[in-house]
PDB file of C-alpha atoms in Angstrom:
ATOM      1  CA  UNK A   1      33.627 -65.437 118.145  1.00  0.00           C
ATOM      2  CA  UNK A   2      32.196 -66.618 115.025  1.00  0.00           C
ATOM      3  CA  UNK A   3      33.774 -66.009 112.066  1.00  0.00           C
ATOM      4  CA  UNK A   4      32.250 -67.011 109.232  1.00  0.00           C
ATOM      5  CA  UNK A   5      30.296 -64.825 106.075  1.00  0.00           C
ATOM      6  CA  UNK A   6      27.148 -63.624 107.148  1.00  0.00           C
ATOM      7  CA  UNK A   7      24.025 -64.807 105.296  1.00  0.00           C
ATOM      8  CA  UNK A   8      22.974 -61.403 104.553  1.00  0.00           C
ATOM      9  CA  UNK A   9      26.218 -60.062 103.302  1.00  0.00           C
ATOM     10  CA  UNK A  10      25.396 -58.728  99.938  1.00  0.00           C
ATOM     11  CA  UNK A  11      29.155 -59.104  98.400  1.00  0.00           C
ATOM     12  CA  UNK A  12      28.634 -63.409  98.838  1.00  0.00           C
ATOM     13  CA  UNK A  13      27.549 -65.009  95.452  1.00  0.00           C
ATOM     14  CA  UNK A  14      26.762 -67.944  97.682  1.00  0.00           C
ATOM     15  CA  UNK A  15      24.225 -65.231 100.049  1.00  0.00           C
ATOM     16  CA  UNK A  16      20.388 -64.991 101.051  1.00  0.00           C
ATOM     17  CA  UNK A  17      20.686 -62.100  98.830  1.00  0.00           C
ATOM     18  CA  UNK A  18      21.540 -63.772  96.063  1.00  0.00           C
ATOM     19  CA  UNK A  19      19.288 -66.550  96.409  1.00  0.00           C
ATOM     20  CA  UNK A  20      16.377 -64.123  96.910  1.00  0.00           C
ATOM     21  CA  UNK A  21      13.979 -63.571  93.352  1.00  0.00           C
ATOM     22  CA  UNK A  22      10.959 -62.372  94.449  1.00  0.00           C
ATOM     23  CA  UNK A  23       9.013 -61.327  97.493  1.00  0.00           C
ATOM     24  CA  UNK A  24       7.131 -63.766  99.759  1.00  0.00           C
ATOM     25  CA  UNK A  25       9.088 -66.561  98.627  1.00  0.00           C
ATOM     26  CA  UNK A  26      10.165 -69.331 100.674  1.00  0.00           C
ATOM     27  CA  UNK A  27      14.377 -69.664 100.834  1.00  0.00           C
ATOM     28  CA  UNK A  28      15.692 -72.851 102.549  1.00  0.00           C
ATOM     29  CA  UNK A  29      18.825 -71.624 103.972  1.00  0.00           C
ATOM     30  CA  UNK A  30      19.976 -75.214 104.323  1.00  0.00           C
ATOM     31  CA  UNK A  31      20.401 -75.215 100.422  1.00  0.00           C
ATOM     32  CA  UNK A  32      22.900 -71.956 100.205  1.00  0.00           C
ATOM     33  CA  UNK A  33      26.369 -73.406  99.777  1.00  0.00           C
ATOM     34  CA  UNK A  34      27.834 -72.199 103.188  1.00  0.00           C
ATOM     35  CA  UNK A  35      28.992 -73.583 106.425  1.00  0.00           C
ATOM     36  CA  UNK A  36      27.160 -74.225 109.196  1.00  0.00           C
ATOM     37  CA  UNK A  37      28.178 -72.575 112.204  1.00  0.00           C
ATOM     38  CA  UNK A  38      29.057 -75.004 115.131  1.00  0.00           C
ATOM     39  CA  UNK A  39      28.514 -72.928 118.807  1.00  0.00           C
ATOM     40  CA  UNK A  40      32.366 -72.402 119.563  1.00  0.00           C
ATOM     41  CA  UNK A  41      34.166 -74.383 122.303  1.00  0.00           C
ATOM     42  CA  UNK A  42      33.763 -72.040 125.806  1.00  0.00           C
ATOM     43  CA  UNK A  43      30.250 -71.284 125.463  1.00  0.00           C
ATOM     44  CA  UNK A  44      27.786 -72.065 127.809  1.00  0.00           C
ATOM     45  CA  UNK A  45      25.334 -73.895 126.347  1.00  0.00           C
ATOM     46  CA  UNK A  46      21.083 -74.253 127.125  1.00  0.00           C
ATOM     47  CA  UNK A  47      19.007 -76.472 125.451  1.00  0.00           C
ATOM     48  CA  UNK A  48      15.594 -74.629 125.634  1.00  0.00           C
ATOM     49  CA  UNK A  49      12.334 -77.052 125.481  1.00  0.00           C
ATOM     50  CA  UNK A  50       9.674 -74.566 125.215  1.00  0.00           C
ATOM     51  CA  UNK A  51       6.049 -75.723 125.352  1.00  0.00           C
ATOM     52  CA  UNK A  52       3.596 -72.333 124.668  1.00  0.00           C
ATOM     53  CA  UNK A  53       5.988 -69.689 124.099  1.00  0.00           C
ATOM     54  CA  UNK A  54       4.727 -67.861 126.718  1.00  0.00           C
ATOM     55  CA  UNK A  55       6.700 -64.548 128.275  1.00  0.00           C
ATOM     56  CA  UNK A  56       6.871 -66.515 131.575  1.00  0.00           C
ATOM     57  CA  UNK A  57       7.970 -69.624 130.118  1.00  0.00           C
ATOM     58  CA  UNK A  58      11.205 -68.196 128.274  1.00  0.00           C
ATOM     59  CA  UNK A  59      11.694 -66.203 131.413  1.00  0.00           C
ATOM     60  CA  UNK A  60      11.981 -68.732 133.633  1.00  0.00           C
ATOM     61  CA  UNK A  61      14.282 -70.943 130.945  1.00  0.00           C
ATOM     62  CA  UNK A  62      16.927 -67.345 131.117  1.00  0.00           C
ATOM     63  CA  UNK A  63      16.162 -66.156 134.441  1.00  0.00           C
ATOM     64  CA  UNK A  64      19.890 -67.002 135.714  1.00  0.00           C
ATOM     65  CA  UNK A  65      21.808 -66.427 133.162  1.00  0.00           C
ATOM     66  CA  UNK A  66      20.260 -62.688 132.711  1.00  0.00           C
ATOM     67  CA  UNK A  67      21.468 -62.077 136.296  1.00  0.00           C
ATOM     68  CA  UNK A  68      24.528 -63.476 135.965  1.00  0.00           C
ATOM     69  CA  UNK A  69      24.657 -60.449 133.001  1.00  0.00           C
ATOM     70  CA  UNK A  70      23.527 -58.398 135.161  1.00  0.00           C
ATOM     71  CA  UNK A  71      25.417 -59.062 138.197  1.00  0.00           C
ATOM     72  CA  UNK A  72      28.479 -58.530 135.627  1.00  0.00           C
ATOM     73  CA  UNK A  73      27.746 -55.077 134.541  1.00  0.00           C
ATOM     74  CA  UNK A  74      25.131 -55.246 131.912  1.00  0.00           C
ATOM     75  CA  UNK A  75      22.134 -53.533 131.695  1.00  0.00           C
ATOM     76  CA  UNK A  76      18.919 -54.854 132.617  1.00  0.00           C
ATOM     77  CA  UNK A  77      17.296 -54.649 129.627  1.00  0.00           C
ATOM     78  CA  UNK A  78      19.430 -57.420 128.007  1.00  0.00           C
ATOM     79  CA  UNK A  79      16.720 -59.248 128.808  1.00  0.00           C
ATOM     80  CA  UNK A  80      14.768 -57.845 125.849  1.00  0.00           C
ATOM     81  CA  UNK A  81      17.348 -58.811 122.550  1.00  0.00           C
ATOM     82  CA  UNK A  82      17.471 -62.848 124.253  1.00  0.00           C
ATOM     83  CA  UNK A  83      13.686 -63.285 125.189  1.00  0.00           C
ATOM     84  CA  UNK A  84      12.722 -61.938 122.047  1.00  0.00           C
ATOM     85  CA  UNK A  85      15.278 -64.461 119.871  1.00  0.00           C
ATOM     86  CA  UNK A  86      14.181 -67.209 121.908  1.00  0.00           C
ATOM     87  CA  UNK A  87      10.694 -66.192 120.697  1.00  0.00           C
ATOM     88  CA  UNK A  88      11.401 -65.412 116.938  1.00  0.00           C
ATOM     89  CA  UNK A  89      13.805 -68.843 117.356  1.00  0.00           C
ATOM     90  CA  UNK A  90      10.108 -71.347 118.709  1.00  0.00           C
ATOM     91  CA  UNK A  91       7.383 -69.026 116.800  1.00  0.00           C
ATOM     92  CA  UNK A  92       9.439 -68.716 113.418  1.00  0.00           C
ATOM     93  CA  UNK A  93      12.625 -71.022 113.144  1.00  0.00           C
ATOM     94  CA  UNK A  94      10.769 -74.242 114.661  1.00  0.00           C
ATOM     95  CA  UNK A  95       6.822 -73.152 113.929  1.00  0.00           C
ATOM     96  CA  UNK A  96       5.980 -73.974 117.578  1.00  0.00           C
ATOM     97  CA  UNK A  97       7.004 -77.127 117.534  1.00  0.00           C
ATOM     98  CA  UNK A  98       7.143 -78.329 121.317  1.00  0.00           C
ATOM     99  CA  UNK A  99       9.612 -81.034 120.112  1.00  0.00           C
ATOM    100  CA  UNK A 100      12.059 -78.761 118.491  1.00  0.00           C
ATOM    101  CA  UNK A 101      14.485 -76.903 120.329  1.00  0.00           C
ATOM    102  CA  UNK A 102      16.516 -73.982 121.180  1.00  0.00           C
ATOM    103  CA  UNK A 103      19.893 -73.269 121.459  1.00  0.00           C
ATOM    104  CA  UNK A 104      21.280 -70.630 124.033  1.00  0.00           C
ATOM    105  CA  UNK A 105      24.570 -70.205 124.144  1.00  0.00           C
ATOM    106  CA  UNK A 106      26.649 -67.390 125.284  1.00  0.00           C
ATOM    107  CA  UNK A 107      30.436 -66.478 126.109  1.00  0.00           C
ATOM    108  CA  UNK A 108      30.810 -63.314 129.361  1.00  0.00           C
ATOM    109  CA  UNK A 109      33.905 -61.769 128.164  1.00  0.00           C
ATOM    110  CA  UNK A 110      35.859 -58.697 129.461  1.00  0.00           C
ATOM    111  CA  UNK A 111      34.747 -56.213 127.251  1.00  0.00           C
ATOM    112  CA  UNK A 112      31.012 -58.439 125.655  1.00  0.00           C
ATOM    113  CA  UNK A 113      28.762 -60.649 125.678  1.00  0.00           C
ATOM    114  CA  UNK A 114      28.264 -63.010 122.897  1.00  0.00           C
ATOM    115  CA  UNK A 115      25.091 -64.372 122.553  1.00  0.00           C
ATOM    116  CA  UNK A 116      23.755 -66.956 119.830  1.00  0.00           C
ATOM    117  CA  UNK A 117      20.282 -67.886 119.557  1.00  0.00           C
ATOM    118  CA  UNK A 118      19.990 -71.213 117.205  1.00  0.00           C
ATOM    119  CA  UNK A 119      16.513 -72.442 116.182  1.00  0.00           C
ATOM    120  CA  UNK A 120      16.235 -76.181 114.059  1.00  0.00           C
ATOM    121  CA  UNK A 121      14.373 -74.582 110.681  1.00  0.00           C
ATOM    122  CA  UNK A 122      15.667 -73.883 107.692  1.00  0.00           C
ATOM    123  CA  UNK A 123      12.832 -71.988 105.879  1.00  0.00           C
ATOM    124  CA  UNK A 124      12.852 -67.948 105.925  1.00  0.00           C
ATOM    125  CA  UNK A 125      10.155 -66.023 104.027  1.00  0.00           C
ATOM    126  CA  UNK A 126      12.036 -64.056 101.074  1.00  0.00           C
ATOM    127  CA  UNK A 127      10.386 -61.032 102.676  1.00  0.00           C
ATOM    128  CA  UNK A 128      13.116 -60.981 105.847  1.00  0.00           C
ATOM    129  CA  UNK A 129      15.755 -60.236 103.894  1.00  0.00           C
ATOM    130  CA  UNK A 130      14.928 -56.447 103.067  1.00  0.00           C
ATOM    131  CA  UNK A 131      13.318 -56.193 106.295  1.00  0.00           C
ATOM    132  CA  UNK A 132      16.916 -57.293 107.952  1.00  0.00           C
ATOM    133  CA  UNK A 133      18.792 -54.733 105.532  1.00  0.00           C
ATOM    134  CA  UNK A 134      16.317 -51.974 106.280  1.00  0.00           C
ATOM    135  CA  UNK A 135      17.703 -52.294 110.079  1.00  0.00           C
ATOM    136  CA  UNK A 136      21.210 -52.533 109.162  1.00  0.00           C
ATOM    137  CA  UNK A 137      20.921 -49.477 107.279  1.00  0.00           C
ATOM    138  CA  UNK A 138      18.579 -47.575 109.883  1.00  0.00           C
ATOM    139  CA  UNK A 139      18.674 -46.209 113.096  1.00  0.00           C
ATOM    140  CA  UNK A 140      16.341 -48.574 114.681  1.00  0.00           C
ATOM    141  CA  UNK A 141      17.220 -47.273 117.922  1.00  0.00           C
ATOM    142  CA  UNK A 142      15.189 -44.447 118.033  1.00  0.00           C
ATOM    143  CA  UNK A 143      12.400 -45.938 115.789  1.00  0.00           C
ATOM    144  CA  UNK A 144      11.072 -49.588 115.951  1.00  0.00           C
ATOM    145  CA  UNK A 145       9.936 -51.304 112.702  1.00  0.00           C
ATOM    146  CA  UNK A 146       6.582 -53.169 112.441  1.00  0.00           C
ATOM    147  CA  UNK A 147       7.400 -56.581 110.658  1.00  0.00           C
ATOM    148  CA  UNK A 148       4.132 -57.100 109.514  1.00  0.00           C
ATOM    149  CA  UNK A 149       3.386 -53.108 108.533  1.00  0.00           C
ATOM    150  CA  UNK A 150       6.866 -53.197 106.493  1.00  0.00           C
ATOM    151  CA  UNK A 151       5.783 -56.764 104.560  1.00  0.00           C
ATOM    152  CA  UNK A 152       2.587 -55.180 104.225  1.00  0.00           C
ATOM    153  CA  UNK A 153       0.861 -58.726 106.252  1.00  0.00           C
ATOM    154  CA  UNK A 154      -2.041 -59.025 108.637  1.00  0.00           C
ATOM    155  CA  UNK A 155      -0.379 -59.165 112.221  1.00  0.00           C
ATOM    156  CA  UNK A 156      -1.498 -62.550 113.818  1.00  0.00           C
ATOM    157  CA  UNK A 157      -1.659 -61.065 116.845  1.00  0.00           C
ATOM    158  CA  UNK A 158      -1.921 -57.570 118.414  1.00  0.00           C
ATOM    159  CA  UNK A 159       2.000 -57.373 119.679  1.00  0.00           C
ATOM    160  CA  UNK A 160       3.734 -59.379 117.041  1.00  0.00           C
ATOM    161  CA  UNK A 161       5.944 -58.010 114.561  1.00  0.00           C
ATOM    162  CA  UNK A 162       8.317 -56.016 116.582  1.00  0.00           C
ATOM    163  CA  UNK A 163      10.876 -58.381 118.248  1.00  0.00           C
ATOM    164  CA  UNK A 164      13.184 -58.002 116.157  1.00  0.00           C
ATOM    165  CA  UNK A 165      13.655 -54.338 115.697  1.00  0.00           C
ATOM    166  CA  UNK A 166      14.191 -54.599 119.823  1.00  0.00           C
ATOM    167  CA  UNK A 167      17.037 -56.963 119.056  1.00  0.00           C
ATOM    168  CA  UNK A 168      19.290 -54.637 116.387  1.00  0.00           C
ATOM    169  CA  UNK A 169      17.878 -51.911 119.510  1.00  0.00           C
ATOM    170  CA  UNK A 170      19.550 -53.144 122.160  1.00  0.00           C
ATOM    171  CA  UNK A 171      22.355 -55.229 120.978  1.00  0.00           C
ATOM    172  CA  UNK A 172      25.472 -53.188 119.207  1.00  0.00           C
ATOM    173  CA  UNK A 173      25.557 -55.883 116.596  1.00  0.00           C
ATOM    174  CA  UNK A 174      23.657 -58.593 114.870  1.00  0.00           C
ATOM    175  CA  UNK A 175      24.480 -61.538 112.465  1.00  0.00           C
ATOM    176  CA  UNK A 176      22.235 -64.416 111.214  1.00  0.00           C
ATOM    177  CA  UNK A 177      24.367 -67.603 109.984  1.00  0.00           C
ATOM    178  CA  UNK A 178      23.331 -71.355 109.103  1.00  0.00           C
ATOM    179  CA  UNK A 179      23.760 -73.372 112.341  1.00  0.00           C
ATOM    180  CA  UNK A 180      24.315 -77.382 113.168  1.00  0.00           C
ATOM    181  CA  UNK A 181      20.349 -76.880 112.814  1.00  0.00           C
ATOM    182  CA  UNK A 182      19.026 -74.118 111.759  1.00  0.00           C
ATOM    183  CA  UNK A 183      19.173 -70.380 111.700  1.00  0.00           C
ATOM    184  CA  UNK A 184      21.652 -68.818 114.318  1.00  0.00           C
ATOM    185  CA  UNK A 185      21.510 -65.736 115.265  1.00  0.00           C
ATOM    186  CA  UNK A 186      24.213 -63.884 116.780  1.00  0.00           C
ATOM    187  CA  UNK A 187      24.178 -60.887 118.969  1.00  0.00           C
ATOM    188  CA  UNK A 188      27.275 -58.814 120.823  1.00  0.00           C
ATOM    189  CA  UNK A 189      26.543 -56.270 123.226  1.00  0.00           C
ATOM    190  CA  UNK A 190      29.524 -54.321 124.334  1.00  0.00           C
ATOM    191  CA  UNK A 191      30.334 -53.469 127.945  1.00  0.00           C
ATOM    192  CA  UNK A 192      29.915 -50.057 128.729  1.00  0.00           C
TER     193      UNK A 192
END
């Protein structure tokens, strides 16, 4: 389990939040004074080269490991949370960048699943950070938030702007953290 402060944590003089002075500003979370986050020893660990970012693309890069999930009790749709990191991860963290890549790593416990997502880019839009606290302090479970409708953006494409708010909807908890290479993200979802 990682266990170090979470970029977003609002208490951290060294935070996002802190760093944050106006909106659509460009933060390089490589500049924050924290740790990076090494993958712990006992994950299983992917290396995702992903050329188009297609749906069929990332599913064929998880398509085991999401039955192995399955096969050990978790729901189907855990499919959802990882396919759309992995997206966010090669649209956002490495700005399609074929030669970039993605980290998938996860630990099968008893009880959860650990998941962490790592992307290699360093550069968030200022304009995240309320969007990530609006989630944290909503119940995105029942109602999905539009990205590009809450920054007040033009969507580059029709179905953009939502992967995230299916993330924090089917995962019981979510942390972002400063990998080896980029932004991690980290997602738990408990056994039921």
């Amino acid at each position: 389990m990682v266990s170090e402060i979470d970029l977003f944590n609002l208490e951290d003089p060294n935070s996002i939040i802190r760093k944050v002075v106006g909106d659509d500003e460009l933060i390089d979370i490589s500049e924050l004074a924290q740790r990076r986050v090494q993958i712990p020893v006992g994950y299983e660990i992917k290396e995702l080269s992903i050329e188009n970012g297609e749906s069929k693309e990332i599913s064929s890069l998880v398509e085991d490991e999401i039955k192995k999930f399955v096969n050990e009790g978790y729901p189907d749709n855990i499919y959802t949370p990882i396919y759309e990191a992995i997206l966010n991860a090669y649209q956002h963290g490495n700005k399609r960048d074929p030669d970039k890549k993605v980290r998938f790593a996860y630990h099968l416990g008893e009880s959860h699943l650990d998941i962490l997502i790592e992307d290699e880019g360093t550069i968030l839009n200022s304009t995240f950070v309320p969007f990530i606290l609006k989630h944290r302090e909503s119940d995105v479970k029942s109602k999905y938030i539009d990205f590009y409708k809450f920054a007040r953006k033009e969507k580059p494409k029709a179905n953009n702007g939502t992967g995230t708010s299916f993330m924090h909807a089917y995962m019981d908890e979510i942390n972002y953290y400063l990998g080896e290479h980029g932004l991690m993200v980290h997602m738990v979802k408990n056994k039921n």
